[in-house]
């Protein structure tokens, strides 16, 4: 496994992202300028449809910006092609979604291991790392269970283990507790913040929960595609 890069900054300068539809052009991100420093935890809040998820997708290179500058770990990602963007995601990011995105026909252990294998790790290394990650999130007894055999909270723990398995410098979390009850969601967030502290990860968290956002070092409000001061 390669060592984590010391520069895990995220820098956006006047970023616009437009979507062309049959009804005309939709401006989703409108002149976003933002710097997130290495090791910082930042919450992004705001009304639905304000551009929060699009912002995270753009940072991860899953949505192409229309104009402006977007740098991740010192690299201008807006200039990269799809193959290089995939490499950037693999080397820099762990991503946790609201809907878990686990493969139903794979066990918890296999779900964590498969991205490592696809990245070129040997099966022995991938499964060794995956066992350690599942143990770190309290699922050492669930290696061979399928997603359908796990609770919602356990599925999200598997997703978190998968996100951290590659030792990412940056964690992006899009409403990670959105499909969980309050008690389970609180435990998941305790886990995320614990891993953030232990790993020194740069964390960007989307949430509608202001109490949760208050746990981050900084909160940004995004509405109508713009940062609101």
Coordinates of C-alpha atoms in Angstrom, one line a residue:
X1 CA 0.0 0.0 0.0
X2 CA 1.4 3.4 -0.9
X3 CA 1.8 6.0 1.9
X4 CA -0.8 8.7 2.2
X5 CA 0.1 12.0 0.5
X6 CA 0.9 14.8 2.9
X7 CA -1.1 17.3 0.7
X8 CA -4.8 16.5 1.0
X9 CA -6.0 20.0 0.3
X10 CA -9.1 20.6 -1.8
X11 CA -9.1 24.0 -3.6
X12 CA -12.0 25.3 -5.8
X13 CA -11.7 28.7 -7.6
X14 CA -14.8 30.1 -9.3
X15 CA -16.2 26.7 -10.2
X16 CA -19.3 26.5 -12.4
X17 CA -21.1 23.3 -13.3
X18 CA -23.9 23.6 -15.9
X19 CA -26.2 20.9 -17.2
X20 CA -27.7 21.1 -20.6
X21 CA -31.3 19.8 -20.8
X22 CA -34.1 19.9 -23.4
X23 CA -35.6 22.7 -21.3
X24 CA -32.3 24.7 -21.5
X25 CA -29.2 25.1 -19.4
X26 CA -29.3 24.5 -15.6
X27 CA -26.7 26.2 -13.5
X28 CA -26.0 23.8 -10.7
X29 CA -22.8 25.3 -9.2
X30 CA -22.4 29.0 -9.6
X31 CA -18.9 30.4 -8.9
X32 CA -17.9 28.2 -6.0
X33 CA -14.6 29.3 -4.4
X34 CA -13.5 27.2 -1.4
X35 CA -10.3 25.8 0.2
X36 CA -10.4 22.8 2.5
X37 CA -7.1 22.1 4.3
X38 CA -5.5 18.8 4.9
X39 CA -7.0 17.1 8.0
X40 CA -9.9 19.5 8.2
X41 CA -13.5 18.4 8.8
X42 CA -16.0 20.4 6.9
X43 CA -19.8 20.1 6.8
X44 CA -21.8 21.2 3.8
X45 CA -25.4 22.1 4.7
X46 CA -28.3 23.7 2.9
X47 CA -31.7 23.1 1.2
X48 CA -32.3 20.1 -1.1
X49 CA -31.5 20.9 -4.6
X50 CA -28.9 23.5 -3.6
X51 CA -26.0 21.7 -5.2
X52 CA -24.5 19.8 -2.2
X53 CA -24.2 16.4 -3.8
X54 CA -23.1 17.8 -7.1
X55 CA -20.3 19.6 -5.2
X56 CA -19.1 16.3 -3.7
X57 CA -19.4 14.6 -7.0
X58 CA -17.3 17.3 -8.7
X59 CA -14.6 17.1 -6.0
X60 CA -14.4 13.3 -6.6
X61 CA -14.2 13.8 -10.3
X62 CA -17.5 12.1 -10.9
X63 CA -19.0 15.2 -12.4
X64 CA -17.1 17.4 -14.8
X65 CA -17.0 21.1 -14.0
X66 CA -17.9 23.5 -16.8
X67 CA -15.3 26.2 -15.8
X68 CA -13.0 27.3 -13.1
X69 CA -10.3 25.5 -11.2
X70 CA -10.5 22.4 -9.0
X71 CA -7.4 21.0 -7.4
X72 CA -7.1 17.9 -5.3
X73 CA -3.8 17.1 -3.5
X74 CA -2.2 19.8 -5.7
X75 CA -3.4 18.4 -9.0
X76 CA -5.7 20.3 -11.3
X77 CA -8.4 17.6 -11.8
X78 CA -10.5 19.6 -14.2
X79 CA -7.8 18.9 -16.9
X80 CA -7.7 15.2 -16.4
X81 CA -9.3 12.5 -18.6
X82 CA -11.5 9.7 -17.3
X83 CA -8.6 7.3 -16.8
X84 CA -6.6 9.8 -14.8
X85 CA -9.7 10.8 -12.8
X86 CA -10.2 7.2 -11.9
X87 CA -6.6 7.0 -10.7
X88 CA -7.1 10.2 -8.6
X89 CA -10.2 8.8 -7.0
X90 CA -8.5 5.5 -6.2
X91 CA -5.4 7.3 -4.7
X92 CA -7.1 10.1 -2.8
X93 CA -10.7 9.4 -1.9
X94 CA -12.9 7.2 0.2
X95 CA -16.6 7.8 -0.4
X96 CA -19.5 7.0 1.8
X97 CA -23.1 7.2 0.4
X98 CA -26.5 7.4 2.0
X99 CA -27.5 4.2 0.2
X100 CA -24.5 2.1 1.2
X101 CA -23.9 0.8 -2.4
X102 CA -22.9 -2.7 -1.3
X103 CA -22.9 -5.5 -3.8
X104 CA -25.7 -7.9 -2.7
X105 CA -24.1 -11.1 -3.9
X106 CA -20.8 -10.5 -2.1
X107 CA -20.1 -10.9 1.6
X108 CA -19.1 -8.0 3.8
X109 CA -15.4 -9.1 3.5
X110 CA -15.7 -9.3 -0.3
X111 CA -17.4 -5.9 -0.6
X112 CA -14.5 -4.3 1.2
X113 CA -11.8 -6.3 -0.7
X114 CA -13.1 -5.9 -4.2
X115 CA -12.0 -2.2 -4.8
X116 CA -8.5 -3.1 -3.5
X117 CA -8.3 -6.1 -5.9
X118 CA -9.5 -3.9 -8.8
X119 CA -6.7 -1.4 -7.9
X120 CA -4.2 -4.2 -8.4
X121 CA -3.6 -5.5 -4.8
X122 CA -3.2 -9.3 -4.5
X123 CA -6.1 -11.2 -3.1
X124 CA -4.1 -12.0 0.1
X125 CA -3.3 -8.4 0.7
X126 CA -6.8 -7.2 -0.1
X127 CA -8.5 -9.7 2.2
X128 CA -6.0 -9.1 5.0
X129 CA -6.6 -5.3 4.8
X130 CA -10.4 -5.9 4.6
X131 CA -10.4 -8.1 7.7
X132 CA -8.5 -5.4 9.7
X133 CA -10.9 -2.7 8.5
X134 CA -14.0 -4.6 9.3
X135 CA -12.6 -5.3 12.8
X136 CA -11.9 -1.6 13.2
X137 CA -15.6 -0.8 12.6
X138 CA -16.8 -3.5 15.0
X139 CA -17.7 -6.1 12.4
X140 CA -15.1 -8.8 13.0
X141 CA -17.9 -11.3 13.5
X142 CA -19.6 -10.4 10.2
X143 CA -17.0 -11.3 7.6
X144 CA -19.1 -13.9 5.8
X145 CA -22.5 -12.2 6.0
X146 CA -24.2 -10.8 3.0
X147 CA -25.8 -7.3 3.0
X148 CA -29.3 -8.8 3.3
X149 CA -28.2 -10.4 6.6
X150 CA -26.9 -7.1 8.0
X151 CA -28.8 -4.2 9.7
X152 CA -28.7 -0.8 8.1
X153 CA -26.1 0.4 10.6
X154 CA -24.0 -2.7 9.9
X155 CA -24.2 -2.1 6.1
X156 CA -23.0 1.4 6.6
X157 CA -20.2 0.2 8.7
X158 CA -19.2 -2.1 5.9
X159 CA -19.3 0.9 3.5
X160 CA -17.1 2.9 5.9
X161 CA -14.6 0.0 6.1
X162 CA -14.5 -0.1 2.3
X163 CA -14.0 3.7 2.1
X164 CA -11.0 3.5 4.5
X165 CA -9.5 0.3 3.2
X166 CA -7.3 2.1 0.7
X167 CA -6.0 4.5 3.3
X168 CA -7.4 7.6 1.6
X169 CA -6.3 11.1 2.4
X170 CA -9.8 12.5 1.8
X171 CA -13.2 11.1 2.9
X172 CA -16.4 12.3 1.2
X173 CA -19.6 11.4 3.0
X174 CA -23.0 12.2 1.4
X175 CA -25.8 12.0 4.0
X176 CA -24.2 8.9 5.7
X177 CA -26.9 8.7 8.3
X178 CA -29.8 9.6 6.0
X179 CA -31.3 6.1 5.9
X180 CA -30.7 5.2 9.6
X181 CA -32.6 5.8 12.8
X182 CA -31.4 8.4 15.2
X183 CA -29.6 6.1 17.6
X184 CA -27.8 4.1 14.8
X185 CA -27.0 7.3 12.9
X186 CA -25.3 8.7 16.1
X187 CA -23.2 5.6 16.4
X188 CA -22.1 5.8 12.7
X189 CA -21.1 9.4 13.1
X190 CA -19.2 8.7 16.3
X191 CA -17.3 6.1 14.2
X192 CA -16.7 8.5 11.3
X193 CA -15.3 11.2 13.5
X194 CA -13.2 8.6 15.4
X195 CA -11.6 7.4 12.2
X196 CA -11.2 11.0 11.0
X197 CA -9.1 11.8 14.1
X198 CA -7.1 8.5 14.0
X199 CA -6.2 8.8 10.3
X200 CA -5.8 12.6 10.0
X201 CA -8.2 12.4 7.0
X202 CA -9.6 15.5 5.3
X203 CA -13.4 15.0 5.7
X204 CA -16.2 16.6 3.7
X205 CA -19.6 15.8 5.1
X206 CA -23.0 16.6 3.6
X207 CA -25.8 16.6 6.1
X208 CA -29.2 18.2 6.8
X209 CA -28.5 17.6 10.5
X210 CA -27.2 20.9 12.0
X211 CA -26.2 19.1 15.3
X212 CA -24.1 16.8 13.2
X213 CA -22.6 19.6 11.2
X214 CA -21.6 21.4 14.5
X215 CA -19.2 18.5 15.2
X216 CA -17.2 19.5 12.2
X217 CA -14.4 22.1 12.4
X218 CA -16.2 24.3 9.8
X219 CA -19.7 24.5 8.3
X220 CA -20.5 25.8 4.8
X221 CA -24.0 26.6 3.6
X222 CA -24.7 25.9 -0.1
X223 CA -28.0 27.2 -1.6
X224 CA -28.9 27.8 -5.2
X225 CA -25.5 26.6 -6.3
X226 CA -23.7 29.3 -4.3
X227 CA -21.9 29.5 -0.9
X228 CA -23.9 31.6 1.5
X229 CA -21.8 33.5 4.0

